[in-house]
Tab-separated table of C-alpha atoms in Angstrom:
chain	number	residue	atom	x	y	z
A	20	MET	CA	-9.642	12.642	-20.267
A	21	THR	CA	-11.396	13.295	-16.354
A	22	ARG	CA	-9.667	13.054	-13.111
A	23	ASP	CA	-12.130	9.998	-12.593
A	24	GLU	CA	-11.202	8.050	-15.697
A	25	ILE	CA	-7.340	8.468	-15.226
A	26	ASP	CA	-7.695	6.789	-11.627
A	27	LEU	CA	-9.799	4.184	-13.068
A	28	ILE	CA	-7.070	3.254	-15.658
A	29	ASN	CA	-4.358	3.590	-13.113
A	30	TRP	CA	-6.489	1.489	-10.362
A	31	ASN	CA	-7.260	-1.603	-13.193
A	32	ASN	CA	-3.390	-1.047	-13.508
A	33	TYR	CA	-3.021	-2.698	-9.975
A	34	LEU	CA	-5.959	-5.369	-10.922
A	35	ILE	CA	-5.453	-8.955	-12.229
A	36	SER	CA	-7.750	-8.471	-15.854
A	37	GLY	CA	-11.248	-9.166	-15.654
A	38	THR	CA	-10.572	-9.480	-11.571
A	39	ASN	CA	-10.906	-7.407	-8.349
A	40	VAL	CA	-7.801	-9.132	-7.046
A	41	LEU	CA	-4.722	-7.488	-6.962
A	42	LYS	CA	-1.823	-8.032	-9.557
A	43	ASN	CA	0.620	-10.435	-6.962
A	44	LYS	CA	3.804	-11.800	-6.767
A	45	LEU	CA	2.543	-15.128	-6.106
A	46	GLY	CA	0.025	-15.839	-8.694
A	47	ILE	CA	-2.839	-15.716	-6.739
A	48	THR	CA	-6.102	-15.026	-8.905
A	49	ASN	CA	-8.398	-15.361	-6.123
A	50	GLU	CA	-9.745	-12.565	-3.932
A	51	GLU	CA	-10.086	-14.478	-0.832
A	52	GLU	CA	-7.180	-16.929	-1.417
A	53	LEU	CA	-4.786	-13.710	-1.631
A	54	LYS	CA	-6.176	-12.146	1.424
A	55	GLU	CA	-5.451	-14.904	3.535
A	56	LYS	CA	-1.880	-15.140	2.522
A	57	GLU	CA	-1.280	-11.672	2.594
A	58	LYS	CA	-1.994	-11.775	6.471
A	59	SER	CA	0.039	-14.760	6.913
A	60	ILE	CA	2.643	-12.932	5.361
A	61	VAL	CA	2.239	-9.487	7.024
A	62	LYS	CA	1.874	-11.340	10.273
A	63	ARG	CA	5.159	-12.538	10.099
A	64	LYS	CA	6.667	-9.519	8.661
A	65	LEU	CA	5.439	-7.376	11.359
A	66	ALA	CA	6.857	-9.914	13.950
A	67	TYR	CA	9.872	-9.845	12.552
A	68	LEU	CA	9.515	-5.907	12.623
A	69	TYR	CA	9.007	-5.327	16.112
A	70	LEU	CA	11.952	-7.840	17.309
A	71	GLN	CA	14.008	-6.025	14.980
A	72	PRO	CA	12.843	-2.479	14.321
A	73	MET	CA	14.201	-0.994	10.511
A	74	LYS	CA	16.745	1.429	11.488
A	75	GLY	CA	16.253	5.263	9.551
A	76	ASN	CA	14.464	8.216	10.145
A	77	PHE	CA	11.128	8.501	10.680
A	78	ASP	CA	9.862	9.968	7.301
A	79	ILE	CA	8.545	8.961	3.980
A	80	GLU	CA	11.064	7.062	2.712
A	81	HIS	CA	11.215	5.445	5.964
A	82	LEU	CA	7.785	4.480	5.853
A	83	GLN	CA	8.387	3.507	1.869
A	84	LYS	CA	10.819	1.075	3.103
A	85	ILE	CA	9.130	-0.530	6.073
A	86	HIS	CA	6.549	-0.911	3.040
A	87	LYS	CA	8.383	-2.707	0.898
A	88	PHE	CA	9.447	-4.863	3.445
A	89	ILE	CA	5.983	-5.786	4.705
A	90	PHE	CA	4.410	-6.495	1.420
A	91	ASN	CA	7.388	-6.939	-1.390
A	92	ASP	CA	6.921	-10.941	-1.308
A	93	ILE	CA	3.431	-10.274	-2.323
A	94	TYR	CA	2.990	-7.380	-4.552
A	95	ALA	CA	5.758	-5.385	-7.199
A	96	PHE	CA	4.299	-2.115	-6.228
A	97	ALA	CA	5.178	-2.511	-2.552
A	98	GLY	CA	7.164	1.000	-1.334
A	99	GLU	CA	5.365	2.842	-3.406
A	100	LEU	CA	3.412	5.794	-3.465
A	101	ARG	CA	-0.093	4.972	-4.866
A	102	ASN	CA	-1.109	7.110	-8.359
A	103	CYS	CA	-4.750	6.784	-7.833
A	104	SER	CA	-8.282	7.123	-6.072
A	105	LEU	CA	-8.869	4.564	-3.807
A	106	GLN	CA	-11.674	3.442	-2.264
A	107	LYS	CA	-12.755	0.189	-0.168
A	108	ASP	CA	-16.205	-0.432	1.197
A	109	ASP	CA	-17.567	3.217	2.842
A	110	HIS	CA	-14.021	4.342	3.008
A	111	ILE	CA	-12.469	6.591	0.572
A	112	PHE	CA	-8.586	6.997	1.044
A	113	CYS	CA	-6.734	9.867	0.173
A	114	TYR	CA	-6.267	11.556	-3.150
A	115	PRO	CA	-2.721	10.092	-4.802
A	116	ASN	CA	-1.498	13.760	-5.657
A	117	GLU	CA	-2.199	14.550	-1.745
A	118	ILE	CA	-0.623	11.720	-0.165
A	119	ARG	CA	3.005	13.119	-0.124
A	120	LEU	CA	1.277	16.273	1.486
A	121	ARG	CA	-0.780	14.582	4.142
A	122	LEU	CA	2.404	12.405	5.279
A	123	ILE	CA	4.551	15.659	5.648
A	124	GLU	CA	1.587	16.821	8.023
A	125	ILE	CA	1.039	13.885	10.303
A	126	LEU	CA	4.879	12.767	10.587
A	127	LYS	CA	5.545	16.925	11.272
A	128	THR	CA	2.793	16.680	13.886
A	129	MET	CA	4.021	12.631	15.301
A	130	ASN	CA	7.478	14.120	15.455
A	131	SER	CA	6.887	17.366	17.463
């Protein structure tokens, strides 16, 4: 099995079967409706974090906790590192096997 085939299988695990809509805890099957609901929830969570920052070391685990706090009401995978390739429009995101290494490099630069 090729890397692309594995990525496709893993990515499809994130989607509602037969759609391009992410599996979500809200039961929403329409992509636009999910975007709007996500936007509403995320705005509220970010406002809360602005007023009450999450304490901890600014490391990968801390970022995962922040991600989980922001998206946990919507997605079961919130706070987990992605295990498949991702591309939106013309932007290709970091390959999953490189995420931890890239985060370490970025955090090291930010914290120095």
